[in-house]
Coordinates of C-alpha atoms and ligand atoms in Angstrom, one line a residue:
M1 CA 6.6 -12.5 18.8
K2 CA 3.3 -13.8 17.6
I3 CA 1.0 -12.8 14.6
V4 CA -2.4 -11.8 15.9
N5 CA -5.7 -12.2 13.9
G6 CA -3.6 -13.5 10.9
E7 CA -5.0 -15.4 7.9
N8 CA -3.6 -18.7 6.6
I9 CA -2.5 -18.3 3.0
P10 CA -1.3 -21.8 2.0
N11 CA -0.7 -20.8 -1.6
L12 CA 1.3 -17.6 -0.8
P13 CA 3.9 -16.9 -3.5
W14 CA 7.2 -17.7 -2.0
E15 CA 10.9 -18.1 -2.9
E16 CA 13.7 -18.9 -0.4
R17 CA 16.3 -16.2 0.3
P18 CA 19.0 -16.6 -2.4
E19 CA 22.3 -18.2 -1.2
G20 CA 24.7 -15.6 0.0
C21 CA 22.0 -12.9 0.4
T22 CA 21.9 -11.4 3.9
D23 CA 19.3 -8.7 3.2
V24 CA 16.2 -8.7 5.4
V25 CA 14.0 -8.4 2.3
W26 CA 14.9 -10.3 -0.9
R27 CA 13.5 -10.0 -4.4
S28 CA 11.7 -12.5 -6.5
A29 CA 13.8 -14.0 -9.2
K30 CA 10.8 -13.6 -11.5
N31 CA 10.7 -9.8 -11.2
P32 CA 9.1 -7.8 -12.7
I33 CA 6.1 -10.1 -12.2
I34 CA 3.8 -7.7 -14.0
T35 CA 5.1 -5.8 -17.0
R36 CA 3.9 -2.4 -18.2
D37 CA 1.8 -3.7 -21.0
A38 CA -0.1 -6.5 -19.2
I39 CA -3.4 -4.9 -20.1
K40 CA -4.7 -3.3 -23.3
N41 CA -3.7 0.4 -23.7
S42 CA -1.5 0.5 -20.6
N43 CA 1.5 2.7 -20.4
S44 CA 2.5 1.3 -17.1
I45 CA 1.1 -0.9 -14.2
F46 CA 2.7 -0.3 -10.8
N47 CA 1.8 0.6 -7.2
S48 CA -1.0 -2.0 -6.7
A49 CA -2.8 -4.0 -4.0
V50 CA -3.4 -7.7 -3.7
V51 CA -5.4 -9.8 -1.2
P52 CA -6.2 -13.5 -0.8
F53 CA -9.6 -14.1 -2.4
N54 CA -11.7 -17.2 -3.0
G55 CA -8.8 -19.6 -2.7
G56 CA -6.7 -17.5 -5.1
F57 CA -5.9 -13.8 -5.2
A58 CA -7.6 -10.6 -6.3
G59 CA -6.1 -7.2 -6.8
V60 CA -6.7 -3.6 -7.5
F61 CA -4.1 -2.4 -9.9
R62 CA -2.9 1.1 -10.8
S63 CA -2.5 1.5 -14.5
D64 CA -1.7 4.7 -16.4
D65 CA -3.1 4.3 -19.9
T66 CA -1.6 5.6 -23.1
T67 CA -3.3 9.0 -22.6
R68 CA -1.6 8.9 -19.2
R69 CA -4.9 8.8 -17.3
Q70 CA -4.5 7.2 -14.0
A71 CA -7.1 4.5 -13.2
L72 CA -7.7 1.4 -11.1
H73 CA -8.3 -2.1 -12.6
V74 CA -9.4 -5.4 -11.0
G75 CA -7.3 -8.5 -11.5
F76 CA -7.4 -12.1 -10.5
S77 CA -4.8 -14.8 -10.1
S78 CA -4.7 -18.4 -8.8
D79 CA -1.0 -18.3 -7.8
G80 CA -0.4 -14.6 -7.0
V81 CA 2.2 -14.3 -9.7
N82 CA 0.3 -14.8 -13.0
W83 CA -2.4 -12.2 -13.3
D84 CA -5.4 -11.6 -15.5
I85 CA -6.2 -7.9 -15.2
N86 CA -9.3 -6.4 -16.6
D87 CA -8.8 -4.0 -19.5
D88 CA -11.6 -1.7 -18.3
P89 CA -11.1 0.4 -15.2
I90 CA -13.3 -0.1 -12.1
R91 CA -16.6 1.9 -12.2
F92 CA -17.3 2.9 -8.6
L93 CA -20.9 3.0 -7.6
D94 CA -22.7 5.3 -5.2
K95 CA -25.1 3.9 -2.5
D96 CA -27.9 4.0 -5.1
G97 CA -25.9 2.0 -7.6
N98 CA -25.2 4.9 -9.9
V99 CA -21.7 5.2 -11.4
N100 CA -19.7 7.9 -9.7
E101 CA -17.6 10.5 -11.5
F102 CA -14.0 9.3 -11.5
E103 CA -11.4 11.9 -12.3
Y104 CA -8.3 9.9 -11.6
G105 CA -7.1 7.4 -9.0
Y106 CA -3.8 5.9 -8.1
D107 CA -1.8 4.0 -5.4
P108 CA -4.6 1.7 -4.2
R109 CA -4.5 -0.4 -1.0
V110 CA -6.9 -3.1 -0.2
C111 CA -7.7 -4.1 3.4
R112 CA -10.1 -6.8 4.5
I113 CA -12.1 -5.8 7.6
E114 CA -14.5 -8.4 8.7
D115 CA -16.6 -9.4 5.6
K116 CA -15.6 -6.5 3.3
Y117 CA -12.6 -5.6 1.2
Y118 CA -12.0 -1.9 1.5
V119 CA -10.1 0.0 -1.2
T120 CA -8.4 3.2 -0.4
W121 CA -6.6 5.2 -3.0
C122 CA -5.4 8.7 -4.0
N123 CA -8.6 10.1 -5.6
G124 CA -9.0 13.1 -7.8
F125 CA -11.4 15.5 -6.1
K126 CA -12.0 18.5 -8.4
R127 CA -8.4 18.0 -9.7
F128 CA -7.0 17.8 -6.2
P129 CA -5.7 14.6 -4.6
T130 CA -7.4 13.2 -1.5
I131 CA -8.2 9.7 -0.1
G132 CA -11.0 7.8 -1.8
I133 CA -12.6 4.8 -0.1
A134 CA -14.8 2.0 -1.4
H135 CA -15.8 -1.5 -0.4
T136 CA -16.4 -4.7 -2.3
T137 CA -17.3 -8.2 -1.4
D138 CA -16.9 -9.8 -4.9
F139 CA -14.4 -7.6 -6.7
K140 CA -17.1 -6.9 -9.3
N141 CA -19.2 -4.1 -7.6
F142 CA -17.4 -1.4 -5.7
Y143 CA -19.4 0.9 -3.5
Q144 CA -17.8 4.3 -2.9
Y145 CA -17.9 6.4 0.3
E146 CA -17.3 10.1 0.7
N147 CA -13.7 11.2 0.3
A148 CA -12.1 10.7 3.7
F149 CA -10.4 14.1 3.9
L150 CA -10.2 17.5 2.3
P151 CA -7.4 17.8 -0.2
F152 CA -4.5 17.4 -0.2
N153 CA -3.9 13.9 1.1
R154 CA -2.4 10.7 -0.2
N155 CA -1.3 7.3 1.0
G156 CA -4.5 6.3 2.9
V157 CA -3.9 2.9 4.6
L158 CA -6.6 1.2 6.7
F159 CA -5.9 -1.0 9.7
P160 CA -7.3 -4.5 9.3
R161 CA -9.6 -4.2 12.4
K162 CA -11.3 -1.5 14.4
I163 CA -9.1 0.2 17.1
N164 CA -10.8 1.7 20.1
G165 CA -14.1 0.8 18.5
N166 CA -13.4 2.8 15.3
F167 CA -12.1 2.2 11.8
A168 CA -8.5 3.5 11.7
M169 CA -6.4 4.9 8.9
L170 CA -2.9 6.2 8.3
S171 CA -2.6 9.1 5.8
R172 CA -0.1 11.6 4.6
P173 CA -1.3 15.3 4.1
S174 CA 0.4 16.6 1.0
D175 CA 0.2 19.3 -1.7
R176 CA -1.2 19.4 -5.2
G177 CA 2.3 18.8 -6.7
H178 CA 5.0 16.3 -6.0
T179 CA 5.1 17.3 -2.3
P180 CA 8.6 18.0 -0.9
F181 CA 7.4 17.3 2.6
G182 CA 5.2 14.8 4.4
D183 CA 4.5 13.2 7.7
M184 CA 2.2 10.2 8.5
F185 CA -0.9 10.9 10.6
Y186 CA -3.5 8.6 12.2
S187 CA -7.3 9.1 12.1
E188 CA -10.3 7.2 13.3
S189 CA -13.9 6.9 12.0
P190 CA -17.0 5.2 13.4
D191 CA -18.5 4.7 9.9
M192 CA -15.8 5.2 7.2
T193 CA -17.4 8.6 6.5
F194 CA -16.5 10.9 9.4
W195 CA -12.8 10.9 10.2
G196 CA -11.3 12.6 13.2
K197 CA -9.3 12.0 16.4
H198 CA -6.2 12.9 14.2
R199 CA -2.8 12.1 15.7
H200 CA 0.7 12.6 14.4
V201 CA 2.5 9.3 13.9
M202 CA 6.0 10.1 12.5
G203 CA 7.8 12.4 10.1
P204 CA 10.9 12.4 7.9
T205 CA 14.3 12.0 9.6
T206 CA 17.5 11.6 7.7
N207 CA 19.1 10.3 4.6
W208 CA 16.8 7.9 2.7
Q209 CA 13.7 9.2 4.6
S210 CA 14.7 12.8 4.9
T211 CA 12.2 14.5 2.5
K212 CA 8.9 12.8 3.2
I213 CA 7.4 9.5 4.3
G214 CA 4.1 7.7 3.7
G215 CA 2.2 4.6 4.6
G216 CA 2.7 1.5 2.5
P217 CA 0.8 -1.8 2.8
V218 CA -1.9 -2.7 5.4
P219 CA -0.4 -3.1 8.9
I220 CA 0.3 -6.6 10.3
E221 CA -0.9 -7.2 13.8
T222 CA 1.7 -8.8 16.1
D223 CA 1.7 -9.1 19.9
E224 CA 4.6 -6.6 19.8
G225 CA 2.5 -4.0 17.9
W226 CA 1.5 -3.1 14.4
L227 CA 4.3 -4.0 12.0
I228 CA 4.2 -1.5 9.1
I229 CA 6.2 -1.1 6.0
Y230 CA 6.3 2.5 4.8
H231 CA 8.1 4.5 2.1
G232 CA 10.6 7.2 2.6
V233 CA 12.0 9.7 0.1
L234 CA 15.4 11.3 -0.3
T235 CA 16.0 14.3 -2.6
S236 CA 19.1 13.5 -4.7
C237 CA 20.7 15.9 -7.2
N238 CA 18.7 13.9 -9.8
G239 CA 15.3 14.0 -8.1
F240 CA 13.4 11.9 -5.5
V241 CA 14.5 8.4 -4.5
Y242 CA 11.8 6.2 -3.0
S243 CA 12.8 3.4 -0.6
A244 CA 11.0 1.5 2.1
G245 CA 11.5 1.0 5.8
A246 CA 9.6 -0.7 8.6
A247 CA 8.3 0.3 12.0
I248 CA 6.3 -1.1 14.9
L249 CA 3.4 1.0 16.3
D250 CA 1.6 0.6 19.6
L251 CA -1.4 -1.7 19.3
D252 CA -3.9 0.5 21.1
E253 CA -2.4 3.9 20.3
P254 CA -0.9 3.4 16.9
W255 CA 0.4 7.0 16.8
K256 CA 3.0 5.9 19.3
V257 CA 6.1 4.6 17.4
K258 CA 7.9 1.8 19.4
Y259 CA 10.6 1.1 16.8
R260 CA 11.5 2.4 13.4
T261 CA 14.3 1.3 11.0
K262 CA 17.3 3.6 10.5
P263 CA 18.4 1.7 7.4
Y264 CA 16.0 1.0 4.6
I265 CA 14.7 -2.5 4.1
I266 CA 14.5 -2.2 0.3
A267 CA 15.7 0.6 -2.0
P268 CA 16.0 0.9 -5.8
R269 CA 18.9 -1.2 -7.0
E270 CA 17.7 -3.5 -9.9
L271 CA 17.4 -2.2 -13.4
Y272 CA 13.6 -2.3 -13.4
E273 CA 13.6 -0.1 -10.2
T274 CA 16.2 2.4 -11.4
V275 CA 15.0 2.7 -15.0
G276 CA 11.5 3.5 -16.1
D277 CA 9.0 6.3 -16.2
V278 CA 10.2 7.6 -12.9
P279 CA 13.6 6.2 -12.1
N280 CA 14.7 5.1 -8.6
V281 CA 11.3 4.2 -7.1
V282 CA 10.3 1.2 -5.0
F283 CA 6.8 1.7 -3.7
P284 CA 5.2 -1.2 -1.7
C285 CA 1.4 -1.2 -1.4
T286 CA 0.9 -4.8 -0.4
N287 CA 2.3 -7.3 2.2
L288 CA 0.5 -10.6 2.3
C289 CA 1.4 -12.5 5.5
D290 CA 0.7 -16.2 6.1
A291 CA -0.1 -16.7 9.8
Q292 CA 1.0 -20.3 9.7
T293 CA 4.6 -19.7 8.5
G294 CA 5.0 -16.0 9.2
R295 CA 6.1 -15.5 5.6
I296 CA 5.5 -12.1 4.1
T297 CA 5.2 -11.5 0.3
I298 CA 5.5 -7.8 -0.6
Y299 CA 4.2 -6.4 -3.9
Y300 CA 5.8 -3.1 -4.9
G301 CA 5.7 -0.7 -7.8
A302 CA 9.1 -0.3 -9.5
A303 CA 10.1 2.9 -11.3
D304 CA 6.4 3.8 -11.7
T305 CA 6.4 1.3 -14.6
V306 CA 6.1 -2.4 -13.4
I307 CA 5.4 -4.5 -10.3
G308 CA 7.9 -6.6 -8.4
M309 CA 7.6 -9.0 -5.5
A310 CA 9.9 -9.4 -2.5
Y311 CA 10.0 -11.5 0.6
T312 CA 10.7 -11.5 4.2
T313 CA 9.3 -13.1 7.4
V314 CA 7.6 -11.5 10.4
D315 CA 10.3 -12.9 12.8
E316 CA 13.2 -11.5 10.7
L317 CA 11.5 -8.2 10.0
V318 CA 10.6 -7.6 13.6
K319 CA 14.1 -8.5 14.7
F320 CA 15.6 -6.2 12.1
V321 CA 13.4 -3.3 13.1
K322 CA 14.2 -3.7 16.8
E323 CA 17.9 -4.1 16.2
N324 CA 18.1 -1.2 13.8
S325 CA 15.8 1.3 15.4
Ligands
LIG1 C1 4.3 9.7 -5.5 C2 3.1 9.0 -6.1 C3 3.4 7.6 -6.4 C4 4.7 7.5 -7.3 C5 5.8 8.3 -6.6 C6 7.1 8.4 -7.5 O1 4.0 11.1 -5.3 O2 2.7 9.7 -7.3 O3 2.4 7.0 -7.2 O4 5.2 6.1 -7.3 O5 5.4 9.6 -6.4 O6 6.8 9.0 -8.7

């Protein structure tokens, strides 16, 4: 198994698997690495996206403020662990440089494709959720595109390169509420504006992923296929429980699922995952993968309140997915 088109991230945050731990994904001892009050007027900072940038790291962070407005904020870090997040939310620009209306936005992902960083997020479109897209090159100016789809849609996750000559995205059609259903779909676009060639990828199955599923971080390209981490939801007598699993999708036809985990790879267990604004949520939006070592550092929202980090390696995760499919 080989990583394809990977990036070397020599300063990737990393901690070895704790002694005695046999889990395929293990948590940082520093969790939560970002607390709910890390920026002015924040109620919570959680499902967020991070990329290597300028020798350090940049991120787009979801913060709900003390009015409970959901907005996106830029942050920078030299080590990926200690973050300086802007108090003011991102002001997305249209192609003429005017500031766009921003109703609400949450659950960002950031995907580098060639020389641009693309942000996708759940964007309020006349009060209805759909997929917003913007690009930046400097994490200062963000240029927004048309919404990718009609409402209702969430969890738009771009692939890090064109597939079949087109940009490619996973998404999860939904409803205007908390969506008690949800399958992952695949779409292509020649220009980030017009999306089509829609394909069904996968739907909920049993137990931890029986209610709905949705894309997580940006897919990692390997010679075995696209390695993806996704979230799955179980409806308990006390509400939704958000866990994460992994799958391997065909490289050229990513709607074809080659392997998919039966067990979860991480589920709410620690206090900061089980207690918070929304208890029992782990929601990964980032996996940084160092091509040199195959190490993967996952950033995930915990209990819709804080951010945690967790680790695995490409070799171990691919092995786990194949053996537990
Ligand atoms: C989903 C999204 C996520 C959130 C999750 C659990 O529908 O709103 O942002 O983490 O619910 O509340």
